[in-house]
Coordinates of C-alpha atoms in Angstrom, one line a residue:
X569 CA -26.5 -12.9 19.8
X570 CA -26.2 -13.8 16.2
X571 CA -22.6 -14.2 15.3
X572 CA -21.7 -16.8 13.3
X573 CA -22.0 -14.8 9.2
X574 CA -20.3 -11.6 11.1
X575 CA -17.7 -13.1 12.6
X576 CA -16.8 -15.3 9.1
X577 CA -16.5 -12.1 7.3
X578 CA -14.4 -10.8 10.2
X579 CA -12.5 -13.7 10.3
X580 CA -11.7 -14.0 7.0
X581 CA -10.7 -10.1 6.5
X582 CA -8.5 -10.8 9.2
X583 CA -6.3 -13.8 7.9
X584 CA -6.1 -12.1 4.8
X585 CA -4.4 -9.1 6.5
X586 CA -2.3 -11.2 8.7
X587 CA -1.0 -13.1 5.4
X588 CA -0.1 -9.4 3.9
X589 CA 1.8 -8.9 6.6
X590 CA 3.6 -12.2 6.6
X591 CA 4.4 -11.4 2.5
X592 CA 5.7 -8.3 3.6
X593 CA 8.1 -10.1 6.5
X594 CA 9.5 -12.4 4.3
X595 CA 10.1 -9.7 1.3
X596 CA 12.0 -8.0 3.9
X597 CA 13.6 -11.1 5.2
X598 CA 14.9 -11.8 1.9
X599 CA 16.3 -8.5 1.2
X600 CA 17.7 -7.8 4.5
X601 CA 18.3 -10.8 6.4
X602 CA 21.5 -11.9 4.5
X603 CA 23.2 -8.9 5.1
X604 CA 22.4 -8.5 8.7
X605 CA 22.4 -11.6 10.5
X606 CA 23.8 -14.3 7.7
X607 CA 27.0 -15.7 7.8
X608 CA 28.9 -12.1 6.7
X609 CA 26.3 -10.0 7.6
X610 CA 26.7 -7.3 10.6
X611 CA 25.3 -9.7 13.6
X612 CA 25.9 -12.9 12.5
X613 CA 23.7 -15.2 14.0
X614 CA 26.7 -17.8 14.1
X615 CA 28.6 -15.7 16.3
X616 CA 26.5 -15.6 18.8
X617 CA 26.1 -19.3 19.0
X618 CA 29.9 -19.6 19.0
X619 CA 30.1 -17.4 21.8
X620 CA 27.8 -19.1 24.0
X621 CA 29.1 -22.4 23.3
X622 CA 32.2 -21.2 24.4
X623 CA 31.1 -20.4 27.5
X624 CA 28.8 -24.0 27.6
X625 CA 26.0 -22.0 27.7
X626 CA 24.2 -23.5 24.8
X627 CA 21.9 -25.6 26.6
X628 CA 20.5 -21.9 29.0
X629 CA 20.4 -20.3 25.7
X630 CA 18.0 -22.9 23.6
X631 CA 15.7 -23.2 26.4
X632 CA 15.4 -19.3 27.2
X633 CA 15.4 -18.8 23.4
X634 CA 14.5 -21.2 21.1
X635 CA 14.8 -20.8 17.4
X636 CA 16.1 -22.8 14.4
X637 CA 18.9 -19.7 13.5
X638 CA 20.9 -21.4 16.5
X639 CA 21.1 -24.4 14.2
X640 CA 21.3 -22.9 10.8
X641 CA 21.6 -19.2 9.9
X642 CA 23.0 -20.3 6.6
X643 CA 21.8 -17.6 4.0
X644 CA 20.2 -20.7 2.2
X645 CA 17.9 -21.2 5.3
X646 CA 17.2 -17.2 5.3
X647 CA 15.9 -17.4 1.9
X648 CA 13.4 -20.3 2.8
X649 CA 12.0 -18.8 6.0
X650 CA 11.0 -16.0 3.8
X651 CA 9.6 -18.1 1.1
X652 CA 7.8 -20.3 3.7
X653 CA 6.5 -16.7 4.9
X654 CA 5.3 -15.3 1.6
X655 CA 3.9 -18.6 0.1
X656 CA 1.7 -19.1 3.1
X657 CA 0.9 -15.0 3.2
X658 CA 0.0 -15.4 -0.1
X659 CA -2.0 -18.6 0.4
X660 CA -3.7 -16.7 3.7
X661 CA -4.5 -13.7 1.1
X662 CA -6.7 -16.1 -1.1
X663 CA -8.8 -17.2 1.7
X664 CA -7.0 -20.6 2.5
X665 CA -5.7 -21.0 6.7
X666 CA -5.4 -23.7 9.2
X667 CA -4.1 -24.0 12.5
X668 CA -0.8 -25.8 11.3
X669 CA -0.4 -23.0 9.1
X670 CA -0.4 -20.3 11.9
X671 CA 1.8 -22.5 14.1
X672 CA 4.5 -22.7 11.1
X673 CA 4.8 -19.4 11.0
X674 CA 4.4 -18.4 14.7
X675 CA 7.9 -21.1 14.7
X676 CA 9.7 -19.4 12.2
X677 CA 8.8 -15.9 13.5
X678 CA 9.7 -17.3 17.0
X679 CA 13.1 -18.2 15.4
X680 CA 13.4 -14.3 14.0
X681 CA 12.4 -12.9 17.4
X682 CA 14.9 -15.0 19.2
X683 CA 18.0 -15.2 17.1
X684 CA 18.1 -12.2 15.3
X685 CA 18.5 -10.2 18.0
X686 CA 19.0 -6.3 17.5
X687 CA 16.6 -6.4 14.1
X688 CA 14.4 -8.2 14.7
X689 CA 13.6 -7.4 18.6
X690 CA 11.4 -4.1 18.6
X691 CA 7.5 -4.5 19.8
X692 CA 5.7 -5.2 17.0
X693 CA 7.3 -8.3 16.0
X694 CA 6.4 -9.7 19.6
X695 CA 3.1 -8.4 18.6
X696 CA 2.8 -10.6 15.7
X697 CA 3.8 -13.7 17.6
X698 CA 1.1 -13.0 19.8
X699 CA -1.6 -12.2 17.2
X700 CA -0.4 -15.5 15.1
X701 CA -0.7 -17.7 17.8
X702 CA -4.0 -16.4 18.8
X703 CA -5.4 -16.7 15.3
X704 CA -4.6 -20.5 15.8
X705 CA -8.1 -20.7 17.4
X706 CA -10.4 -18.7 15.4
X707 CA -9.5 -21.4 12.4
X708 CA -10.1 -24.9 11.2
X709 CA -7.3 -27.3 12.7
X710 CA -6.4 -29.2 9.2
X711 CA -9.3 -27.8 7.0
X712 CA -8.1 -24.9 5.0
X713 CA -11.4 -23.0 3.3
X714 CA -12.7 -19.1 4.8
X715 CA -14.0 -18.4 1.5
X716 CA -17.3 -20.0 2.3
X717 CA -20.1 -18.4 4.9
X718 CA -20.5 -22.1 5.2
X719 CA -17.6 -22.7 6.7
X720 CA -17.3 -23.7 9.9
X721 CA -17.0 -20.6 12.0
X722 CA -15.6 -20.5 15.6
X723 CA -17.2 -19.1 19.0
X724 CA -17.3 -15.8 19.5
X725 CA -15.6 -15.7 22.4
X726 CA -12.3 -17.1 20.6
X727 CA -12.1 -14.0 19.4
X728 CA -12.0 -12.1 22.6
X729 CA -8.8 -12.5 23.0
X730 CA -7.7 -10.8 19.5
X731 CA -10.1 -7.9 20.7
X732 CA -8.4 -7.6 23.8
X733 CA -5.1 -7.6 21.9
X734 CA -6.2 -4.4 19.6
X735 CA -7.7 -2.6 23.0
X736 CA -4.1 -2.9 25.2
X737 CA -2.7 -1.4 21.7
X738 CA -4.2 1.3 21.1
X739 CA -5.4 2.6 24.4
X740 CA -1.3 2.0 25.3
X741 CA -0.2 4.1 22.5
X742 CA -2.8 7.0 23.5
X743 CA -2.3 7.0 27.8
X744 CA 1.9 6.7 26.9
X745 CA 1.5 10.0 24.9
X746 CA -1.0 11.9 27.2
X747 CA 1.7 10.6 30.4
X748 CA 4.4 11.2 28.2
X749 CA 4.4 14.7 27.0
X750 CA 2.6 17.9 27.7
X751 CA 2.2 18.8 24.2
X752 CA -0.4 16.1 23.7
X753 CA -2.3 17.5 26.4
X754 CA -1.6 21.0 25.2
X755 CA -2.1 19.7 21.4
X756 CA 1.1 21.5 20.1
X757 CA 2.4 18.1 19.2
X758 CA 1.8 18.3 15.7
X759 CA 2.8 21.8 15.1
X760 CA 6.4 20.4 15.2
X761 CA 6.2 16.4 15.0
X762 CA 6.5 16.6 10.7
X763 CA 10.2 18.2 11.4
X764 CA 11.4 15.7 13.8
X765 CA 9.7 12.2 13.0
X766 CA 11.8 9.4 12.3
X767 CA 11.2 8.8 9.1
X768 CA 9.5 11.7 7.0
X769 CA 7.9 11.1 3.6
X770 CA 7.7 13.4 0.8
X771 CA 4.5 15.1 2.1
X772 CA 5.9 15.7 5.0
X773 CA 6.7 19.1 4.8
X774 CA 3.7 20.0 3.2
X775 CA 1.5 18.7 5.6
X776 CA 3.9 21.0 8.0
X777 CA 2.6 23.9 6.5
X778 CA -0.5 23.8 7.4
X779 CA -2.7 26.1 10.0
X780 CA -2.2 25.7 13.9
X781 CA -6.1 24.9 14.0
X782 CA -5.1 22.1 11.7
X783 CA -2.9 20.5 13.9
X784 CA -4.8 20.8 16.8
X785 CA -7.2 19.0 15.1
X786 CA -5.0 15.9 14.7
X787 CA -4.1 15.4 18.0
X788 CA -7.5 15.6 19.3
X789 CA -7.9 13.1 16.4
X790 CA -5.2 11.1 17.3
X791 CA -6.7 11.2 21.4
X792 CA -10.2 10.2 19.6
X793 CA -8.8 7.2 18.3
X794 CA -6.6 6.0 20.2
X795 CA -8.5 6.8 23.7
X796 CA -12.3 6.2 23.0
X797 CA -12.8 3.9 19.7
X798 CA -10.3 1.4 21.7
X799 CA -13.4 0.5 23.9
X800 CA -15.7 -0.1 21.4
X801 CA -14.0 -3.0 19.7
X802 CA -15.0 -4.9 22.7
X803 CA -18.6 -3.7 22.3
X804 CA -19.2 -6.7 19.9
X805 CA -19.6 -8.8 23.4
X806 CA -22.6 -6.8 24.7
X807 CA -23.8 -5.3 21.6
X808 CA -23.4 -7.4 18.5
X809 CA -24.3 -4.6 15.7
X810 CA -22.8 -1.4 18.0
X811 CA -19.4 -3.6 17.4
X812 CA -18.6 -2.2 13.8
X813 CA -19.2 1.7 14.4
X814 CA -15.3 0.7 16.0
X815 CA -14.3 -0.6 12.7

């Protein structure tokens, strides 16, 4: 199995989007985090602290949940989490990573996860702790260049577990809808979902308007990709080339 130019290119698309998405964490960090969890925000982080030291569980609540907020949740130290994050996003966008990178910011999203609480708890910031730290092995440990097919480029199989991490997602988000509701099984979701989604853009009710056939179509879209291309992003193990019809 020839591996080594795919996977670079792979490799390299894929540090680039995990810095956008660490750019994006700390803009929001940066605009938000002040107000929420800094020292006059709505959950101070301080409080917390105070409350458990109070009760002398500090020492249960730093091992259980460790994070540098418990220490400092000054709105100075706010502001340099988030320029940590989007200075090494940005630098992870150019083509530039190592493993001490990845662990940096795997700590300071750690820290989020852990102290934040109510924020900055939902799934898919436990999903990018998990992606980060499993990024730490498909890189260079001190050497910081993907630009170059030259570069030295990891076993494939380090990137099995990244694979495996996309396949739980997506096949999870397609079996919790078809166990979850008839009307993915009787494809009527979308025939209503526009009118009652969470947050609805400005197209939203346009799209609404369309045909029944229409939004038939998108659920059995939504069932396509979520149920059947999951299992071919681990193709790339058996069948090197039959890998990107996934992507």
């Amino acid at each position: 199995m020839k591996t080594t130019q795919n996977f670079w290119l792979t490799r390299l698309f894929f540090i680039r989007g995990l810095g956008l998405l660490y750019v994006i964490i700390g803009g929001i960090l940066a605009a938000q985090g002040p107000d929420l969890i800094g020292p006059t925000g709505l959950t101070p982080v301080k409080d917390l602290v105070e409350k458990f030291a109070s009760q002398g569980q500090w020492s249960p609540l730093i091992q259980k949940f460790p994070s540098l907020l418990f220490y400092d949740s000054s709105n100075l130290t706010l502001y340099c989490m988030a320029a940590t994050f989007v200075i090494f996003g940005l630098v992870m966008i150019m083509g530039f990573a190592n493993s001490f990178m990845l662990v940096v910011l795997w700590g300071l999203q750690l820290s989020l996860v852990n102290g934040a609480g109510l924020f900055w708890g939902f799934g898919w910031e436990t999903m990018m702790l998990e992606m980060t730290l499993l990024s730490v092995f498909i890189v260079h440990p001190w050497r910081l260049n993907l630009l170059s097919p030259k570069s030295p480029t990891p076993h494939y199989l380090m990137f099995l577990p990244l694979l495996w991490m996309l396949f739980r997602l997506l096949l999870g988000a397609g079996l919790i809808k078809v166990r979850g509701d008839d009307c993915w099984l009787d494809l009527t979701c979308m025939q209503y979902y526009y009118q009652t989604q969470p947050n609805p853009h400005f197209l939203s009710w346009y799209y609404h308007q369309l045909p029944d056939w229409f939004h038939r179509i998108e659920v059995l879209a939504t069932h396509f990709f979520e149920l059947v291309v999951p299992v071919c992003f681990l193709l790339p193990l058996f069948f090197a080339d039959w890998g990107l019809f996934a992507f």
